[in-house]
CSV table of N, CA and C in Angstrom, one decimal:
chain,number,residue,atom,x,y,z
P,1,MET,N,15.3,31.5,-15.9
P,1,MET,CA,16.4,30.6,-15.7
P,1,MET,C,16.4,29.6,-16.9
P,2,SER,N,17.5,29.4,-17.5
P,2,SER,CA,17.6,28.5,-18.6
P,2,SER,C,17.5,27.0,-18.0
P,3,PRO,N,17.1,26.1,-18.9
P,3,PRO,CA,16.9,24.7,-18.4
P,3,PRO,C,18.1,24.1,-17.7
P,4,LEU,N,17.9,23.3,-16.7
P,4,LEU,CA,19.0,22.5,-16.1
P,4,LEU,C,19.4,21.4,-17.0
P,5,ARG,N,20.6,21.0,-17.0
P,5,ARG,CA,21.1,19.9,-17.8
P,5,ARG,C,21.6,18.8,-16.9
P,6,PHE,N,21.1,17.6,-17.1
P,6,PHE,CA,21.5,16.4,-16.4
P,6,PHE,C,21.8,15.4,-17.5
P,7,PHE,N,22.6,14.4,-17.3
P,7,PHE,CA,23.0,13.5,-18.2
P,7,PHE,C,22.6,12.1,-17.9
P,8,ILE,N,22.2,11.4,-19.0
P,8,ILE,CA,21.9,9.9,-18.9
P,8,ILE,C,22.8,9.2,-19.8
P,9,THR,N,23.1,8.0,-19.4
P,9,THR,CA,23.9,7.1,-20.3
P,9,THR,C,23.2,5.8,-20.5
P,10,LYS,N,23.4,5.2,-21.7
P,10,LYS,CA,22.8,3.9,-21.9
P,10,LYS,C,23.9,3.1,-22.7
P,11,SER,N,24.4,2.1,-22.0
P,11,SER,CA,25.5,1.3,-22.6
P,11,SER,C,24.9,0.1,-23.3
P,12,GLN,N,25.0,0.1,-24.6
P,12,GLN,CA,24.5,-1.1,-25.4
P,12,GLN,C,23.1,-1.5,-25.0
P,13,PHE,N,22.2,-0.6,-24.7
P,13,PHE,CA,20.9,-0.9,-24.4
P,13,PHE,C,20.7,-1.8,-23.1
P,14,LEU,N,21.7,-1.8,-22.3
P,14,LEU,CA,21.6,-2.6,-21.0
P,14,LEU,C,21.6,-1.8,-19.8
P,15,ASP,N,21.9,-0.6,-19.9
P,15,ASP,CA,22.1,0.3,-18.6
P,15,ASP,C,20.8,0.9,-18.2
P,16,ARG,N,19.7,0.8,-18.9
P,16,ARG,CA,18.4,1.2,-18.4
P,16,ARG,C,18.3,2.7,-18.2
P,17,TYR,N,18.9,3.5,-19.0
P,17,TYR,CA,18.9,5.0,-18.9
P,17,TYR,C,19.4,5.5,-17.6
P,18,ARG,N,20.5,5.1,-17.1
P,18,ARG,CA,21.1,5.4,-15.9
P,18,ARG,C,21.3,6.9,-15.8
P,19,LEU,N,21.0,7.6,-14.8
P,19,LEU,CA,21.1,9.1,-14.6
P,19,LEU,C,22.4,9.4,-13.9
P,20,HIS,N,23.2,10.3,-14.5
P,20,HIS,CA,24.4,10.8,-13.9
P,20,HIS,C,24.3,12.3,-13.6
P,21,VAL,N,24.3,12.6,-12.4
P,21,VAL,CA,24.1,14.0,-12.0
P,21,VAL,C,25.5,14.6,-11.6
P,22,SER,N,25.9,15.6,-12.3
P,22,SER,CA,27.2,16.2,-11.9
P,22,SER,C,26.9,17.7,-11.5
P,23,GLN,N,27.8,18.2,-10.6
P,23,GLN,CA,27.5,19.5,-10.1
P,23,GLN,C,27.6,20.5,-11.2
P,24,GLN,N,28.5,20.3,-12.2
P,24,GLN,CA,28.7,21.2,-13.3
P,24,GLN,C,27.4,21.3,-14.1
P,25,SER,N,26.7,20.2,-14.2
P,25,SER,CA,25.5,20.2,-15.1
P,25,SER,C,24.4,21.1,-14.6
P,26,GLY,N,24.3,21.4,-13.3
P,26,GLY,CA,23.3,22.3,-12.8
P,26,GLY,C,23.7,23.6,-12.3
P,27,MET,N,25.0,24.0,-12.7
P,27,MET,CA,25.4,25.3,-12.1
P,27,MET,C,26.1,26.2,-13.2
P,28,GLU,N,25.7,26.2,-14.4
P,28,GLU,CA,26.3,27.0,-15.4
P,28,GLU,C,26.2,28.5,-15.2
P,29,SER,N,25.0,28.9,-14.7
P,29,SER,CA,24.8,30.4,-14.5
P,29,SER,C,23.8,30.5,-13.4
P,30,ASP,N,23.6,31.7,-12.9
P,30,ASP,CA,22.7,32.0,-11.8
P,30,ASP,C,23.0,31.0,-10.7
P,31,ARG,N,24.2,31.0,-10.1
P,31,ARG,CA,24.7,30.0,-9.3
P,31,ARG,C,23.9,29.6,-8.1
P,32,ARG,N,23.4,30.5,-7.4
P,32,ARG,CA,22.6,30.2,-6.2
P,32,ARG,C,21.3,29.4,-6.5
P,33,SER,N,20.4,29.9,-7.3
P,33,SER,CA,19.2,29.3,-7.6
P,33,SER,C,19.4,28.0,-8.4
P,34,ARG,N,20.4,27.9,-9.2
P,34,ARG,CA,20.6,26.7,-9.9
P,34,ARG,C,21.2,25.6,-9.0
P,35,TYR,N,21.9,26.0,-8.0
P,35,TYR,CA,22.4,25.0,-7.0
P,35,TYR,C,21.2,24.3,-6.2
P,36,HIS,N,20.3,25.2,-5.8
P,36,HIS,CA,19.1,24.6,-5.1
P,36,HIS,C,18.3,23.7,-6.0
P,37,ALA,N,18.2,24.1,-7.3
P,37,ALA,CA,17.5,23.3,-8.3
P,37,ALA,C,18.2,22.0,-8.5
P,38,TYR,N,19.5,22.1,-8.6
P,38,TYR,CA,20.3,20.9,-8.7
P,38,TYR,C,20.2,19.9,-7.6
P,39,GLN,N,20.0,20.4,-6.4
P,39,GLN,CA,19.8,19.5,-5.3
P,39,GLN,C,18.6,18.5,-5.4
P,40,GLY,N,17.6,18.9,-6.3
P,40,GLY,CA,16.4,18.1,-6.5
P,40,GLY,C,16.8,16.7,-7.1
P,41,LEU,N,17.9,16.6,-7.8
P,41,LEU,CA,18.3,15.4,-8.5
P,41,LEU,C,19.5,14.7,-7.9
P,42,THR,N,20.2,15.3,-6.9
P,42,THR,CA,21.4,14.7,-6.4
P,42,THR,C,21.2,13.3,-5.8
P,43,ARG,N,20.0,13.1,-5.1
P,43,ARG,CA,19.7,11.8,-4.5
P,43,ARG,C,19.5,10.7,-5.6
P,44,HIS,N,19.2,11.1,-6.8
P,44,HIS,CA,18.9,10.2,-7.9
P,44,HIS,C,20.1,9.8,-8.8
P,45,HIS,N,21.3,10.4,-8.4
P,45,HIS,CA,22.5,10.0,-9.1
P,45,HIS,C,22.7,8.5,-9.2
P,46,ASN,N,23.0,8.1,-10.4
P,46,ASN,CA,23.3,6.6,-10.6
P,46,ASN,C,22.0,5.8,-10.6
P,47,ALA,N,20.8,6.4,-10.6
P,47,ALA,CA,19.6,5.6,-10.6
P,47,ALA,C,19.3,5.2,-12.0
P,48,VAL,N,18.6,4.1,-12.2
P,48,VAL,CA,18.1,3.7,-13.5
P,48,VAL,C,16.7,4.1,-13.6
P,49,PHE,N,16.2,4.3,-14.8
P,49,PHE,CA,14.8,4.7,-15.1
P,49,PHE,C,13.9,3.5,-14.8
P,50,SER,N,12.9,3.6,-14.1
P,50,SER,CA,11.9,2.5,-13.9
P,50,SER,C,10.5,3.0,-13.9
P,51,THR,N,9.6,2.1,-14.2
P,51,THR,CA,8.2,2.4,-14.2
P,51,THR,C,7.4,1.5,-13.4
P,52,TYR,N,6.1,1.7,-13.2
P,52,TYR,CA,5.4,0.8,-12.3
P,52,TYR,C,5.4,-0.6,-12.8
P,53,ASP,N,5.5,-0.9,-14.1
P,53,ASP,CA,5.5,-2.3,-14.6
P,53,ASP,C,6.9,-2.8,-14.8
P,54,LYS,N,7.9,-2.0,-14.8
P,54,LYS,CA,9.3,-2.4,-14.9
P,54,LYS,C,10.1,-1.7,-13.8
P,55,MET,N,9.9,-2.2,-12.6
P,55,MET,CA,10.6,-1.6,-11.4
P,55,MET,C,12.0,-2.0,-11.1
P,56,SER,N,12.8,-1.1,-10.7
P,56,SER,CA,14.1,-1.4,-10.2
P,56,SER,C,14.0,-1.8,-8.8
P,57,GLU,N,15.1,-2.4,-8.2
P,57,GLU,CA,15.1,-2.8,-6.8
P,57,GLU,C,14.8,-1.6,-5.9
P,58,ALA,N,15.4,-0.4,-6.3
P,58,ALA,CA,15.1,0.8,-5.5
P,58,ALA,C,13.6,1.2,-5.5
P,59,THR,N,13.0,1.0,-6.6
P,59,THR,CA,11.6,1.3,-6.8
P,59,THR,C,10.8,0.4,-5.8
P,60,ARG,N,11.1,-0.9,-5.9
P,60,ARG,CA,10.4,-1.9,-5.0
P,60,ARG,C,10.5,-1.5,-3.5
P,61,ARG,N,11.7,-1.1,-3.1
P,61,ARG,CA,11.9,-0.8,-1.7
P,61,ARG,C,11.1,0.5,-1.4
P,62,ARG,N,11.1,1.4,-2.3
P,62,ARG,CA,10.3,2.7,-2.1
P,62,ARG,C,8.9,2.4,-2.0
P,63,CYS,N,8.3,1.5,-2.8
P,63,CYS,CA,6.9,1.3,-2.8
P,63,CYS,C,6.5,0.5,-1.5
P,64,GLU,N,7.4,-0.3,-1.0
P,64,GLU,CA,7.1,-1.0,0.2
P,64,GLU,C,6.9,0.0,1.4
P,65,LEU,N,7.6,1.1,1.3
P,65,LEU,CA,7.4,2.1,2.3
P,65,LEU,C,6.2,3.0,2.2
P,66,GLY,N,5.4,2.7,1.1
P,66,GLY,CA,4.1,3.4,1.0
P,66,GLY,C,4.2,4.6,0.0
P,67,TYR,N,5.2,4.7,-0.7
P,67,TYR,CA,5.4,5.8,-1.7
P,67,TYR,C,5.0,5.3,-3.1
P,68,ASP,N,3.9,4.7,-3.2
P,68,ASP,CA,3.5,4.1,-4.5
P,68,ASP,C,3.2,5.2,-5.5
P,69,ASN,N,3.7,5.1,-6.7
P,69,ASN,CA,3.6,6.1,-7.7
P,69,ASN,C,3.5,5.4,-9.1
P,70,PRO,N,2.4,5.6,-9.8
P,70,PRO,CA,2.2,4.8,-11.0
P,70,PRO,C,2.9,5.5,-12.2
P,71,THR,N,4.1,6.0,-12.1
P,71,THR,CA,4.7,6.8,-13.2
P,71,THR,C,6.1,6.2,-13.4
P,72,GLY,N,6.8,6.8,-14.3
P,72,GLY,CA,8.2,6.5,-14.6
P,72,GLY,C,9.2,7.6,-14.1
P,73,TRP,N,10.3,7.2,-13.5
P,73,TRP,CA,11.2,8.2,-13.0
P,73,TRP,C,12.5,7.5,-12.6
P,74,TRP,N,13.5,8.2,-12.3
P,74,TRP,CA,14.8,7.7,-11.7
P,74,TRP,C,14.6,7.5,-10.2
P,75,PHE,N,13.8,6.5,-9.8
P,75,PHE,CA,13.5,6.4,-8.4
P,75,PHE,C,14.6,5.9,-7.6
P,76,LYS,N,14.7,6.4,-6.3
P,76,LYS,CA,15.5,5.8,-5.3
P,76,LYS,C,14.8,6.0,-4.0
P,77,PRO,N,15.1,5.2,-3.0
P,77,PRO,CA,14.5,5.4,-1.7
P,77,PRO,C,14.8,6.9,-1.2
P,78,CYS,N,13.9,7.5,-0.5
P,78,CYS,CA,14.0,8.9,0.0
P,78,CYS,C,14.3,9.8,-1.1
P,79,GLN,N,13.6,9.7,-2.2
P,79,GLN,CA,13.9,10.5,-3.4
P,79,GLN,C,13.5,12.0,-3.1
P,80,ARG,N,14.1,12.8,-3.9
P,80,ARG,CA,13.9,14.3,-3.8
P,80,ARG,C,13.0,14.9,-4.9
P,81,SER,N,12.7,14.2,-5.9
P,81,SER,CA,11.9,14.7,-7.0
P,81,SER,C,11.2,13.7,-7.8
P,82,ASN,N,10.2,14.1,-8.5
P,82,ASN,CA,9.5,13.3,-9.5
P,82,ASN,C,8.7,14.3,-10.4
P,83,LEU,N,9.2,14.5,-11.6
P,83,LEU,CA,8.4,15.4,-12.5
P,83,LEU,C,7.5,14.7,-13.4
P,84,ASN,N,7.3,13.4,-13.1
P,84,ASN,CA,6.4,12.6,-13.9
P,84,ASN,C,5.2,12.1,-13.0
P,85,GLY,N,5.0,12.7,-11.9
P,85,GLY,CA,3.9,12.3,-11.0
P,85,GLY,C,2.6,12.7,-11.5
P,86,VAL,N,1.6,12.4,-10.6
P,86,VAL,CA,0.2,12.8,-10.9
P,86,VAL,C,0.0,14.3,-10.7
P,87,TRP,N,-0.5,15.0,-11.8
P,87,TRP,CA,-0.7,16.4,-11.7
P,87,TRP,C,-1.7,16.8,-10.6
P,88,GLY,N,-1.3,17.7,-9.7
P,88,GLY,CA,-2.2,18.2,-8.7
P,88,GLY,C,-2.1,17.5,-7.4
P,89,ALA,N,-1.6,16.4,-7.3
P,89,ALA,CA,-1.4,15.6,-6.1
P,89,ALA,C,-0.2,16.1,-5.3
P,90,GLU,N,-0.5,16.8,-4.2
P,90,GLU,CA,0.6,17.4,-3.4
P,90,GLU,C,1.0,16.4,-2.3
P,91,ASN,N,1.5,15.2,-2.8
P,91,ASN,CA,2.1,14.2,-1.9
P,91,ASN,C,3.1,13.4,-2.8
P,92,ALA,N,3.5,12.3,-2.3
P,92,ALA,CA,4.6,11.5,-2.9
P,92,ALA,C,4.1,10.9,-4.3
P,93,SER,N,2.8,10.9,-4.6
P,93,SER,CA,2.3,10.5,-5.9
P,93,SER,C,2.3,11.6,-6.9
P,94,GLY,N,2.5,12.8,-6.5
P,94,GLY,CA,2.4,14.0,-7.3
P,94,GLY,C,3.7,14.4,-7.9
P,95,ILE,N,3.7,15.6,-8.7
P,95,ILE,CA,4.9,16.2,-9.2
P,95,ILE,C,5.5,17.1,-8.1
P,96,TYR,N,6.7,16.8,-7.8
P,96,TYR,CA,7.3,17.6,-6.7
P,96,TYR,C,8.8,17.7,-6.9
P,97,TRP,N,9.4,18.6,-6.3
P,97,TRP,CA,10.9,18.9,-6.4
P,97,TRP,C,11.4,19.3,-5.0
P,98,LYS,N,12.3,18.6,-4.4
P,98,LYS,CA,12.7,19.0,-3.1
P,98,LYS,C,14.1,19.6,-3.1
P,99,SER,N,14.2,20.8,-2.6
P,99,SER,CA,15.6,21.4,-2.5
P,99,SER,C,15.6,22.3,-1.2
P,100,SER,N,16.7,22.3,-0.6
P,100,SER,CA,16.8,23.1,0.6
P,100,SER,C,15.9,22.6,1.7
P,101,GLY,N,15.5,21.4,1.7
P,101,GLY,CA,14.7,20.8,2.8
P,101,GLY,C,13.2,20.9,2.6
P,102,ASN,N,12.7,21.6,1.6
P,102,ASN,CA,11.3,21.8,1.3
P,102,ASN,C,10.8,21.1,0.1
P,103,HIS,N,9.7,20.4,0.2
P,103,HIS,CA,9.0,19.9,-1.0
P,103,HIS,C,8.3,21.0,-1.7
P,104,GLU,N,8.6,21.2,-3.0
P,104,GLU,CA,7.8,22.2,-3.7
P,104,GLU,C,7.1,21.6,-4.9
P,105,PHE,N,5.9,22.2,-5.2
P,105,PHE,CA,5.0,21.6,-6.2
P,105,PHE,C,5.0,22.6,-7.4
P,106,PRO,N,5.7,22.2,-8.5
P,106,PRO,CA,5.8,23.1,-9.6
P,106,PRO,C,4.5,23.5,-10.3
P,107,THR,N,4.4,24.6,-10.8
P,107,THR,CA,3.2,25.0,-11.6
P,107,THR,C,3.4,24.7,-13.1
P,108,PHE,N,4.7,24.5,-13.4
P,108,PHE,CA,5.0,24.1,-14.9
P,108,PHE,C,6.3,23.3,-14.8
P,109,THR,N,6.4,22.2,-15.6
P,109,THR,CA,7.6,21.5,-15.8
P,109,THR,C,7.7,21.1,-17.3
P,110,GLU,N,8.9,21.0,-17.7
P,110,GLU,CA,9.1,20.5,-19.1
P,110,GLU,C,10.4,19.7,-19.0
P,111,MET,N,10.4,18.5,-19.6
P,111,MET,CA,11.6,17.6,-19.6
P,111,MET,C,11.8,17.1,-21.0
P,112,LYS,N,13.0,17.3,-21.5
P,112,LYS,CA,13.3,16.8,-22.9
P,112,LYS,C,14.5,16.0,-22.8
P,113,ILE,N,14.6,14.9,-23.5
P,113,ILE,CA,15.7,14.1,-23.5
P,113,ILE,C,16.2,14.0,-25.0
P,114,ARG,N,17.5,14.4,-25.1
P,114,ARG,CA,18.1,14.4,-26.5
P,114,ARG,C,19.3,13.6,-26.5
P,115,ARG,N,19.5,12.9,-27.6
P,115,ARG,CA,20.7,12.0,-27.8
P,115,ARG,C,21.9,12.9,-28.1
P,116,ILE,N,23.0,12.5,-27.5
P,116,ILE,CA,24.3,13.1,-27.9
P,116,ILE,C,25.1,12.0,-28.6
P,117,SER,N,25.4,12.2,-29.8
P,117,SER,CA,26.2,11.1,-30.5
P,117,SER,C,27.6,11.5,-30.7
P,118,GLY,N,28.4,10.5,-30.8
P,118,GLY,CA,29.8,10.7,-31.1
P,118,GLY,C,30.7,10.8,-29.9
P,119,LEU,N,30.2,10.8,-28.7
P,119,LEU,CA,31.1,10.8,-27.5
P,119,LEU,C,31.5,9.4,-27.1
P,120,TRP,N,32.8,9.3,-26.9
P,120,TRP,CA,33.3,8.0,-26.5
P,120,TRP,C,32.9,6.8,-27.3
P,121,SER,N,32.8,7.0,-28.6
P,121,SER,CA,32.2,6.0,-29.5
P,121,SER,C,33.0,4.7,-29.5
P,122,THR,N,34.3,4.8,-29.1
P,122,THR,CA,35.1,3.6,-29.1
P,122,THR,C,34.7,2.6,-28.0
P,123,ARG,N,34.0,3.1,-27.0
P,123,ARG,CA,33.5,2.3,-25.9
P,123,ARG,C,32.0,1.9,-26.2
P,124,GLN,N,31.5,2.2,-27.3
P,124,GLN,CA,30.1,1.9,-27.6
P,124,GLN,C,29.1,2.3,-26.6
P,125,ILE,N,29.3,3.5,-26.1
P,125,ILE,CA,28.4,4.1,-25.1
P,125,ILE,C,27.7,5.3,-25.7
P,126,SER,N,26.4,5.3,-25.7
P,126,SER,CA,25.7,6.5,-26.2
P,126,SER,C,25.3,7.4,-25.0
P,127,PHE,N,25.3,8.7,-25.2
P,127,PHE,CA,25.0,9.6,-24.1
P,127,PHE,C,23.8,10.4,-24.5
P,128,GLY,N,23.0,10.8,-23.6
P,128,GLY,CA,21.9,11.8,-23.8
P,128,GLY,C,21.9,12.8,-22.7
P,129,VAL,N,21.3,13.9,-23.0
P,129,VAL,CA,21.2,15.0,-22.1
P,129,VAL,C,19.7,15.2,-21.7
P,130,VAL,N,19.4,15.4,-20.4
P,130,VAL,CA,18.1,15.7,-20.0
P,130,VAL,C,18.0,17.2,-19.7
P,131,LEU,N,17.1,17.8,-20.4
P,131,LEU,CA,16.9,19.3,-20.1
P,131,LEU,C,15.6,19.5,-19.3
P,132,ILE,N,15.8,20.1,-18.2
P,132,ILE,CA,14.6,20.2,-17.3
P,132,ILE,C,14.3,21.7,-17.1
P,133,GLN,N,13.1,22.1,-17.2
P,133,GLN,CA,12.7,23.5,-16.9
P,133,GLN,C,11.6,23.4,-15.9
P,134,ILE,N,11.7,24.2,-14.8
P,134,ILE,CA,10.7,24.1,-13.7
P,134,ILE,C,10.3,25.5,-13.3
P,135,GLN,N,9.0,25.7,-13.0
P,135,GLN,CA,8.6,27.0,-12.5
P,135,GLN,C,7.7,26.7,-11.3
P,136,PHE,N,7.9,27.4,-10.2
P,136,PHE,CA,7.2,27.2,-8.9
P,136,PHE,C,6.2,28.4,-8.7
């Protein structure tokens, strides 16, 4: 399966790498398996990237519920995925992807973020694409 594509935007360095998940970005080919993979990020739509030392409000609420995770991700309460978790930990601190109701623990993940320039430059918004490849 080719990498999934999700988009992040950053407006004048103030938007904190907000993630925008669109159905089209996860369903270019192999429709059924890509749809289930896409489900792993739907809950994270419109989330900002946060880390343990620069937490968003959603991250704080999540940590209060006992889901402490010393990594960086587009955290939201009741999240469905984290590919930056602790390797080998099969719990909320680990690397996991939830689709179709099950938490899965990948054996391989790769995430690349690439800048896309020239889109809507009149609004001074820069765009990037997140390419994610997962094997279970």
